[in-house]
Coordinates of C-alpha atoms in Angstrom, one line a residue:
X316 CA 188.2 49.3 88.3
X317 CA 186.4 49.9 85.1
X318 CA 186.0 53.5 83.7
X319 CA 182.3 53.5 84.7
X320 CA 183.3 52.7 88.3
X321 CA 185.6 55.7 88.7
X322 CA 184.7 57.5 91.9
X323 CA 183.7 61.1 91.3
X324 CA 183.1 64.3 93.3
X325 CA 180.6 66.8 91.9
X326 CA 181.1 70.5 91.3
X327 CA 177.8 72.4 90.9
X328 CA 177.9 75.2 88.4
X329 CA 175.1 77.7 88.3
X330 CA 174.5 79.7 85.2
X331 CA 172.2 82.6 84.7
X332 CA 171.3 86.0 86.2
X333 CA 172.8 86.7 89.6
X334 CA 172.0 89.7 91.8
X335 CA 174.7 90.3 94.3
X336 CA 174.6 92.9 97.1
X337 CA 177.8 94.9 97.6
X338 CA 177.0 97.5 100.2
X339 CA 174.1 99.7 101.5
X340 CA 173.9 101.6 98.2
X341 CA 174.7 99.1 95.4
X342 CA 174.2 95.6 94.1
X343 CA 175.5 93.9 91.0
X344 CA 173.3 92.7 88.3
X345 CA 175.1 89.9 86.3
X346 CA 172.8 88.6 83.5
X347 CA 175.1 85.7 82.4
X348 CA 177.1 84.8 85.5
X349 CA 178.7 81.5 86.5
X350 CA 179.1 80.4 90.1
X351 CA 181.0 77.2 90.8
X352 CA 180.5 75.4 94.1
X353 CA 182.6 72.6 95.4
X354 CA 181.3 69.5 97.1
X355 CA 181.6 71.2 100.5
X356 CA 179.3 74.0 99.5
X357 CA 182.1 76.6 99.1
X358 CA 182.2 79.0 96.1
X359 CA 185.5 78.1 94.2
X360 CA 185.2 80.5 91.3
X361 CA 182.9 83.0 89.7
X362 CA 182.7 84.6 86.2
X363 CA 180.7 87.7 85.6
X364 CA 179.8 87.4 81.9
X365 CA 179.8 84.1 79.9
X366 CA 177.9 83.9 76.6
X367 CA 175.8 80.8 76.1
X368 CA 177.9 79.7 73.2
X369 CA 181.1 79.8 75.3
X370 CA 179.6 78.0 78.3
X371 CA 180.8 74.5 77.9
X372 CA 184.3 75.5 76.7
X373 CA 184.7 77.9 79.7
X374 CA 183.7 75.2 82.2
X375 CA 186.2 72.7 80.6
X376 CA 188.9 75.4 80.8
X377 CA 188.3 76.1 84.5
X378 CA 187.7 72.5 85.6
X379 CA 191.4 71.6 86.1
X380 CA 191.6 74.2 88.8
X381 CA 189.3 72.2 91.0
X382 CA 191.3 69.9 93.4
X383 CA 190.1 66.3 93.5
X384 CA 190.8 63.9 96.3
X385 CA 193.2 61.0 95.4
X386 CA 191.4 58.4 93.4
X387 CA 188.5 60.7 92.4
X388 CA 187.6 62.5 89.3
X389 CA 185.6 65.8 89.0
X390 CA 182.1 65.7 87.5
X391 CA 180.0 68.8 86.8
X392 CA 176.4 69.4 87.6
X393 CA 175.2 72.3 85.5
X394 CA 172.2 74.2 86.7
X395 CA 170.9 76.6 84.0
X396 CA 168.3 79.2 84.9
X397 CA 165.3 79.8 82.8
X398 CA 164.1 83.2 81.6
X399 CA 162.4 85.0 84.5
X400 CA 164.7 83.3 87.1
X401 CA 167.6 84.7 89.0
X402 CA 169.9 83.9 92.0
X403 CA 170.2 86.1 95.1
X404 CA 171.9 85.4 98.5
X405 CA 169.7 83.6 101.0
X406 CA 167.9 85.8 103.6
X407 CA 169.3 86.2 107.1
X408 CA 166.5 86.5 109.7
X409 CA 168.2 88.1 112.7
X410 CA 165.4 87.8 115.2
X411 CA 162.5 85.4 115.6
X412 CA 160.8 83.1 118.2
X413 CA 160.4 79.5 117.0
X414 CA 157.9 78.5 119.7
X415 CA 155.6 81.4 118.9
X416 CA 154.8 80.2 115.4
X417 CA 151.5 78.5 116.5
X418 CA 150.3 81.9 117.7
X419 CA 151.0 83.7 114.4
X420 CA 148.2 86.2 113.7
X421 CA 146.9 86.1 117.2
X422 CA 146.7 88.9 119.9
X423 CA 146.4 91.8 117.5
X424 CA 144.7 93.9 120.2
X425 CA 147.6 94.0 122.6
X426 CA 150.8 96.0 123.1
X427 CA 154.0 94.2 124.1
X428 CA 153.7 93.5 127.9
X429 CA 150.0 92.5 127.8
X430 CA 150.7 90.4 124.6
X431 CA 153.4 88.5 126.4
X432 CA 151.1 87.8 129.4
X433 CA 148.0 86.8 127.5
X434 CA 149.3 85.2 124.3
X435 CA 152.9 84.4 124.3
X436 CA 153.8 83.0 127.7
X437 CA 150.9 80.5 127.7
X438 CA 152.0 79.1 124.4
X439 CA 155.7 78.9 125.2
X440 CA 155.0 77.1 128.5
X441 CA 153.5 74.2 126.5
X442 CA 157.0 73.3 125.2
X443 CA 157.7 71.8 128.6
X444 CA 156.1 68.8 126.9
X445 CA 158.9 67.4 124.8
X446 CA 156.5 65.6 122.5
X447 CA 154.8 69.0 121.8
X448 CA 158.2 70.4 120.8
X449 CA 158.9 67.5 118.5
X450 CA 155.5 68.0 116.8
X451 CA 155.8 71.7 116.3
X452 CA 159.4 72.6 115.6
X453 CA 159.9 70.6 112.3
X454 CA 157.0 72.5 110.7
X455 CA 158.2 75.8 112.1
X456 CA 161.7 75.4 110.6
X457 CA 160.4 74.1 107.3
X458 CA 158.3 77.2 106.9
X459 CA 161.2 79.5 107.5
X460 CA 163.3 77.7 105.0
X461 CA 160.6 77.7 102.3
X462 CA 160.3 81.5 102.7
X463 CA 164.0 81.8 101.8
X464 CA 165.6 82.1 105.2
X465 CA 169.0 80.4 105.0
X466 CA 170.2 81.7 108.3
X467 CA 168.0 82.3 111.3
X468 CA 168.5 83.6 114.8
X469 CA 166.0 81.5 116.9
X470 CA 164.8 82.1 120.4
X471 CA 163.6 78.9 122.0
X472 CA 161.8 78.7 125.3
X473 CA 163.3 78.5 128.7
X474 CA 163.2 74.6 128.5
X475 CA 166.6 73.0 127.9
X476 CA 165.3 69.7 126.3
X477 CA 162.8 71.5 124.0
X478 CA 165.6 73.8 122.8
X479 CA 167.8 70.8 122.1
X480 CA 165.0 69.5 119.9
X481 CA 164.9 72.8 118.0
X482 CA 168.7 72.6 117.4
X483 CA 168.3 69.0 116.3
X484 CA 165.5 69.9 113.8
X485 CA 167.5 72.8 112.4
X486 CA 170.5 70.5 111.9
X487 CA 168.4 67.8 110.3
X488 CA 166.8 70.2 107.8
X489 CA 170.1 71.8 106.9
X490 CA 169.4 75.4 107.8
X491 CA 172.2 77.7 109.2
X492 CA 171.1 79.1 112.6
X493 CA 171.9 80.6 116.0
X494 CA 169.7 78.8 118.6
X495 CA 169.3 80.0 122.2
X496 CA 167.4 79.0 125.3
X497 CA 165.7 81.9 127.0
X498 CA 167.0 83.0 130.4
X499 CA 164.1 84.4 132.5
X500 CA 163.9 84.1 136.3
X501 CA 161.5 86.9 137.2
X502 CA 158.6 88.9 136.1
X503 CA 157.1 85.9 134.3
X504 CA 154.1 83.8 135.3
X505 CA 154.8 81.2 138.0
X506 CA 154.1 78.5 135.5
X507 CA 156.7 79.9 133.1
X508 CA 159.7 81.1 135.1
X509 CA 163.0 79.4 135.8
X510 CA 163.4 78.1 139.3
X511 CA 166.8 79.7 140.1
X512 CA 169.7 81.7 138.7
X513 CA 171.9 78.6 139.1
X514 CA 169.5 76.4 137.1
X515 CA 169.2 78.9 134.3
X516 CA 173.0 79.2 134.0
X517 CA 173.5 75.4 134.2
X518 CA 171.0 74.8 131.5
X519 CA 172.6 77.5 129.3
X520 CA 176.0 75.8 129.6
X521 CA 174.5 72.4 128.8
X522 CA 172.8 73.8 125.7
X523 CA 176.1 75.4 124.5
X524 CA 177.9 72.1 124.8
X525 CA 175.1 70.2 123.2
X526 CA 174.8 72.4 120.1
X527 CA 178.6 72.4 119.6
X528 CA 178.5 68.6 119.6
X529 CA 176.2 68.6 116.5
X530 CA 177.8 67.3 113.4
X531 CA 177.3 69.8 110.6
X532 CA 178.7 73.0 112.1
X533 CA 175.8 75.0 110.7
X534 CA 174.1 75.6 114.1
X535 CA 175.7 77.7 116.8
X536 CA 174.7 78.5 120.3
X537 CA 173.7 82.0 121.3
X538 CA 173.2 83.4 124.8
X539 CA 169.6 84.6 125.1
X540 CA 168.7 86.7 128.1
X541 CA 165.1 87.3 127.1
X542 CA 165.2 90.9 128.1
X543 CA 166.3 92.9 131.1
X544 CA 162.8 92.8 132.7
X545 CA 162.9 88.9 132.9
X546 CA 166.3 88.6 134.4
X547 CA 167.7 89.5 137.9
X548 CA 171.0 91.2 138.1
X549 CA 172.6 88.0 139.4
X550 CA 171.4 86.2 136.3
X551 CA 172.6 88.9 133.9
X552 CA 175.9 88.8 135.7
X553 CA 176.2 85.1 135.3
X554 CA 175.4 85.2 131.6
X555 CA 178.0 88.0 131.3
X556 CA 180.6 85.8 132.8
X557 CA 179.8 83.0 130.3
X558 CA 180.2 85.6 127.5
X559 CA 183.5 86.8 128.9
X560 CA 184.9 83.3 129.1
X561 CA 184.0 82.7 125.4
X562 CA 184.3 85.7 123.1
X563 CA 183.0 83.6 120.1
X564 CA 179.5 83.3 121.6
X565 CA 176.8 85.5 120.1
X566 CA 174.3 87.2 122.4
X567 CA 170.7 88.0 121.5
X568 CA 168.2 90.0 123.5
X569 CA 165.6 92.8 123.2
X570 CA 166.0 96.5 123.7
X571 CA 163.8 99.6 123.8
X572 CA 160.9 98.0 122.0
X573 CA 158.0 99.6 123.9
X574 CA 157.6 102.7 126.1
X575 CA 156.2 100.7 129.0
X576 CA 159.0 98.2 128.8
X577 CA 161.6 100.9 129.0
X578 CA 160.0 102.5 132.0
X579 CA 159.8 99.2 133.8
X580 CA 163.4 98.4 133.0
X581 CA 164.7 101.6 134.5
X582 CA 162.6 101.0 137.6
X583 CA 164.2 97.5 138.0
X584 CA 167.8 98.8 137.5
X585 CA 167.8 102.3 139.1
X586 CA 171.6 102.4 139.0
X587 CA 171.6 102.4 135.2
X588 CA 170.7 105.5 133.3
X589 CA 169.5 103.8 130.2
X590 CA 168.3 100.4 128.9
X591 CA 171.5 99.8 127.0
X592 CA 173.6 100.6 130.1
X593 CA 172.0 97.6 131.8
X594 CA 173.4 95.3 129.3
X595 CA 176.7 97.1 129.2
X596 CA 177.0 96.9 133.0
X597 CA 176.9 93.1 132.8
X598 CA 179.2 92.7 129.8
X599 CA 176.4 91.8 127.4
X600 CA 176.8 94.7 125.0
X601 CA 179.7 93.9 122.6
X602 CA 180.5 92.7 119.1
X603 CA 178.2 89.7 118.4
X604 CA 175.4 91.2 120.4
X605 CA 172.1 91.3 118.4
X606 CA 169.7 93.8 119.9
X607 CA 166.1 93.4 118.7
X608 CA 164.0 96.5 117.9
X609 CA 165.7 99.6 119.3
X610 CA 162.7 101.7 118.5
X611 CA 163.2 104.3 121.3
X612 CA 166.9 104.4 121.7
X613 CA 168.4 107.5 123.4
X614 CA 171.4 109.4 122.0
X615 CA 173.8 108.0 124.5
X616 CA 172.5 104.5 123.8
X617 CA 173.2 104.8 120.1
X618 CA 176.7 106.0 120.8
X619 CA 177.3 103.1 123.2
X620 CA 176.0 100.5 120.8
X621 CA 178.2 101.8 118.0
X622 CA 181.3 102.1 120.3
X623 CA 180.9 98.6 121.7
X624 CA 180.3 97.0 118.3
X625 CA 176.8 95.6 118.9
X626 CA 174.0 96.0 116.3
X627 CA 170.2 96.2 115.8
X628 CA 167.7 93.7 114.4
X629 CA 165.1 95.9 112.8
X630 CA 161.7 94.2 113.2
X631 CA 159.2 96.6 111.4
X632 CA 156.3 94.2 111.1
X633 CA 156.2 93.5 114.8
X634 CA 156.9 97.1 115.7
X635 CA 153.8 98.1 113.7
X636 CA 151.7 95.2 114.8
X637 CA 152.3 95.7 118.6
X638 CA 152.1 99.5 118.2
X639 CA 155.7 99.8 119.5
X640 CA 156.8 102.5 117.1
X641 CA 159.1 103.1 114.2
X642 CA 162.9 102.5 114.5
X643 CA 165.0 105.2 112.9
X644 CA 167.1 102.8 110.9
X645 CA 168.5 105.5 108.7
X646 CA 169.9 107.3 111.7
X647 CA 171.5 104.1 112.8
X648 CA 173.1 103.4 109.4
X649 CA 174.5 106.9 109.2
X650 CA 176.2 106.3 112.6
X651 CA 177.8 103.1 111.3
X652 CA 175.7 100.8 113.5
X653 CA 175.2 97.3 112.1
X654 CA 171.6 96.6 111.2
X655 CA 169.8 93.5 109.9
X656 CA 166.1 92.6 109.5
X657 CA 164.0 90.3 111.7
X658 CA 160.6 88.7 111.3
X659 CA 160.0 88.6 115.1
X660 CA 157.4 85.9 114.9
X661 CA 154.8 86.1 116.4
X662 CA 154.8 89.7 117.2
X663 CA 155.4 89.9 113.5
X664 CA 152.6 88.1 111.8
X665 CA 154.7 86.5 109.0
X666 CA 157.7 84.2 108.9
X667 CA 158.7 85.8 105.5
X668 CA 161.7 88.1 105.2
X669 CA 159.9 89.5 102.2
X670 CA 157.3 90.8 104.5
X671 CA 160.0 92.3 106.7
X672 CA 161.5 94.0 103.7
X673 CA 158.2 95.5 102.7
X674 CA 157.4 96.8 106.1
X675 CA 161.0 98.2 106.5
X676 CA 160.3 100.2 103.3
X677 CA 157.0 101.5 104.6
X678 CA 158.6 102.4 108.0
X679 CA 161.3 104.4 106.3
X680 CA 158.8 106.2 104.1
X681 CA 156.7 107.2 107.1
X682 CA 159.8 108.5 108.9
X683 CA 160.7 110.4 105.7
X684 CA 157.3 112.0 105.7
X685 CA 157.7 113.1 109.3
X686 CA 161.2 114.3 108.7
X687 CA 160.0 116.6 105.9
X688 CA 158.0 118.7 108.5
X689 CA 160.0 118.1 111.6
X690 CA 163.6 119.4 112.0
X691 CA 166.2 116.8 112.8
X692 CA 168.8 117.2 115.5
X693 CA 171.7 115.1 114.3
X694 CA 175.2 115.3 115.8
X695 CA 177.0 114.2 112.6
X696 CA 177.7 116.3 109.5
X697 CA 176.5 114.2 106.6
X698 CA 173.4 112.1 106.3
X699 CA 172.9 109.5 103.6
X700 CA 170.0 107.6 105.1
X701 CA 168.5 109.5 108.0
X702 CA 165.1 110.9 107.3
X703 CA 165.0 109.2 103.9
X704 CA 163.2 106.2 102.5
X705 CA 165.4 103.1 102.1
X706 CA 166.3 102.2 98.6
X707 CA 166.0 98.7 97.0
X708 CA 169.8 98.3 97.4
X709 CA 169.6 99.1 101.1
X710 CA 166.6 96.8 101.7
X711 CA 168.3 93.9 99.9
X712 CA 171.5 94.6 101.8
X713 CA 169.8 94.6 105.2
X714 CA 168.1 91.2 104.4
X715 CA 171.3 89.6 103.3
X716 CA 174.8 91.0 103.8
X717 CA 173.7 93.4 106.6
X718 CA 172.2 90.5 108.6
X719 CA 175.3 88.5 108.0
X720 CA 177.4 91.3 109.3
X721 CA 175.2 91.7 112.4
X722 CA 175.7 88.0 113.1
X723 CA 179.5 88.4 112.4
X724 CA 179.2 86.0 109.5
X725 CA 179.8 88.4 106.6
X726 CA 183.1 86.6 105.7
X727 CA 181.0 83.4 105.1
X728 CA 177.6 84.3 103.9
X729 CA 175.4 87.3 102.7
X730 CA 176.8 87.7 99.2
X731 CA 178.6 85.7 96.5
X732 CA 182.4 85.6 96.5
X733 CA 185.1 83.0 96.2
X734 CA 185.6 81.1 99.5
X735 CA 182.2 82.1 100.8
X736 CA 179.5 79.5 101.4
X737 CA 176.8 79.1 98.7
X738 CA 173.7 80.1 100.7
X739 CA 171.3 81.2 97.9
X740 CA 167.8 81.3 96.5
X741 CA 166.7 80.6 93.0
X742 CA 163.9 83.0 92.4
X743 CA 161.3 82.8 89.7
X744 CA 158.9 85.6 88.6
X745 CA 157.5 83.5 85.8
X746 CA 153.8 83.2 85.3
X747 CA 153.7 79.5 86.2
X748 CA 154.5 80.4 89.8
X749 CA 150.8 81.5 89.9
X750 CA 151.5 84.5 92.2
X751 CA 148.9 87.0 91.2
X752 CA 150.9 89.8 92.8
X753 CA 153.7 89.6 90.3
X754 CA 152.9 90.7 86.7
X755 CA 154.8 88.9 84.0
X756 CA 152.3 88.6 81.1
X757 CA 153.8 91.3 79.0
X758 CA 157.5 91.1 79.9
X759 CA 158.7 89.2 76.9
X760 CA 161.9 87.1 76.9
X761 CA 165.0 88.5 78.7
X762 CA 167.2 86.3 76.5
X763 CA 166.3 88.6 73.6
X764 CA 167.4 91.7 75.5
X765 CA 170.9 93.1 75.3
X766 CA 173.2 95.1 77.6
X767 CA 171.5 97.7 79.6
X768 CA 168.0 96.6 78.7
X769 CA 168.5 93.2 80.3
X770 CA 169.9 94.8 83.5
X771 CA 166.9 97.1 83.6
X772 CA 164.6 94.1 83.2
X773 CA 166.3 92.1 86.0
X774 CA 166.2 95.2 88.2
X775 CA 162.5 95.4 87.7
X776 CA 162.1 91.7 88.4
X777 CA 164.0 92.0 91.7
X778 CA 161.8 94.8 92.8
X779 CA 158.7 92.9 91.9
X780 CA 159.9 89.9 93.9
X781 CA 160.8 92.0 96.9
X782 CA 157.4 93.7 97.0
X783 CA 155.0 91.2 95.5
X784 CA 156.8 87.9 96.0
X785 CA 156.1 85.1 98.4
X786 CA 157.1 81.4 98.9
X787 CA 155.7 80.5 95.5
X788 CA 158.5 82.5 93.8
X789 CA 161.3 80.8 95.7
X790 CA 162.1 77.7 93.7
X791 CA 165.1 76.4 95.6
X792 CA 166.8 77.3 98.8
X793 CA 170.5 76.4 99.2
X794 CA 172.6 76.3 102.3
X795 CA 176.3 75.4 102.1
X796 CA 175.7 74.3 98.5
X797 CA 172.9 71.9 99.4
X798 CA 169.3 72.3 98.3
X799 CA 167.2 72.2 101.4
X800 CA 163.9 73.8 100.4
X801 CA 161.8 75.9 98.1
X802 CA 158.8 75.2 95.8
X803 CA 160.7 72.9 93.5
X804 CA 162.5 71.1 96.3
X805 CA 161.6 67.4 96.7
X806 CA 162.7 66.4 100.3
X807 CA 164.2 63.0 100.8
X808 CA 162.8 62.8 104.3
X809 CA 159.4 63.8 105.7
X810 CA 159.0 65.9 108.8
X811 CA 158.0 62.9 111.0
X812 CA 161.4 61.4 110.1
X813 CA 163.1 64.6 111.3
X814 CA 161.2 64.3 114.6
X815 CA 162.3 60.7 115.1
X816 CA 165.9 61.4 114.2
X817 CA 166.1 64.3 116.7
X818 CA 165.3 61.9 119.6
X819 CA 168.2 59.5 118.9

């Protein structure tokens, strides 16, 4: 074999500003960082501060540490960021409804239960047609990816075959996800209601097996009782038994979103004192349980959720839009409850996690205003977040590492560290992104800044992105080290190919 024919494996080395969430109060700003990613998409080493003049020598020095398969040599793909660009972890959307994307922006006049009846259920029922699912889902997933969502918790419909298509599409497009088929056998229109408890549970088991047979390992099944109102006690009991038999399964559902919903739930389950106790009764409140909304949780429910290890997906856009209320996220955080953010399409009118971040900030500011004039009755001694607006650090954490923790994936994603997966966004706030909401005309060149000045500049750029950014500012989206989306991404397959491959 000639020298030119030597087989190689490629290590990707990213060089430039990195912003890395650490906890609810802090994030690192690393202006000249290196992140090395192996061919499997795992971070193999990082370096906090490498001067440009030392870059090539440093890479050569570290390269021998990278193990190569027998008969292979290591090659390096160096990705250097331009001025006005930085890397952050990919967003984790902990609650959204894939089949509702065609309805986005519709039904603004309704509150939750009427909105479900008049807007949502008619659309979801259309996914009985498998060809409709194949047409819609590739575009849905592509949009979430291009908005920077590297991990997404998807609700499908009640249809087994359509939800298989959703899982296929997510797999084909390379996103990390939890995908679940809704369980709902009562209090739904006759045209959109499962025929029996047995059929609902059978289809759930089939979907779990199907998703686990997919090749990449990026997509996982999630038990999805839609909410207590839509499930009989027998159905919740059956789902609970599936959960008990497999502790690795995630569970996603809704809780305490709307006053009318809570009232109806208590009427349906008179032996349960609270909404949360319904799920607890059937073994559905535990670690790996993702509870969407939690706007009107009672004191006993908050304690129960914390004690059992479940967490909350905060969906502020939807909570505002459907007039559900404002979840007291600060209170939850002070209690040690896990919290992530969710777009909740299409109750939420945007698939962008940036929109969720912005509305989470507004929600916290409104609560802070109310807390200034209303006494709080907190049972704990020290409050760091309750009654206060959420900081940039907290908002970034909720959208990344907080969401990963809620999904029990914090050891794999949500921040940058050795042995974690490289799920990341390359963000640009440069003028050529043509986003009029981000001002960059007088910023100058960060490469001419030194020390604290460049950190302040990057801090400001992060804030501008979080509050003025959109998909134009997300150049590339990486999952497991592979670029799968973003403005600068050039896909190798079109969406029609994805649809075709999902049928084979």
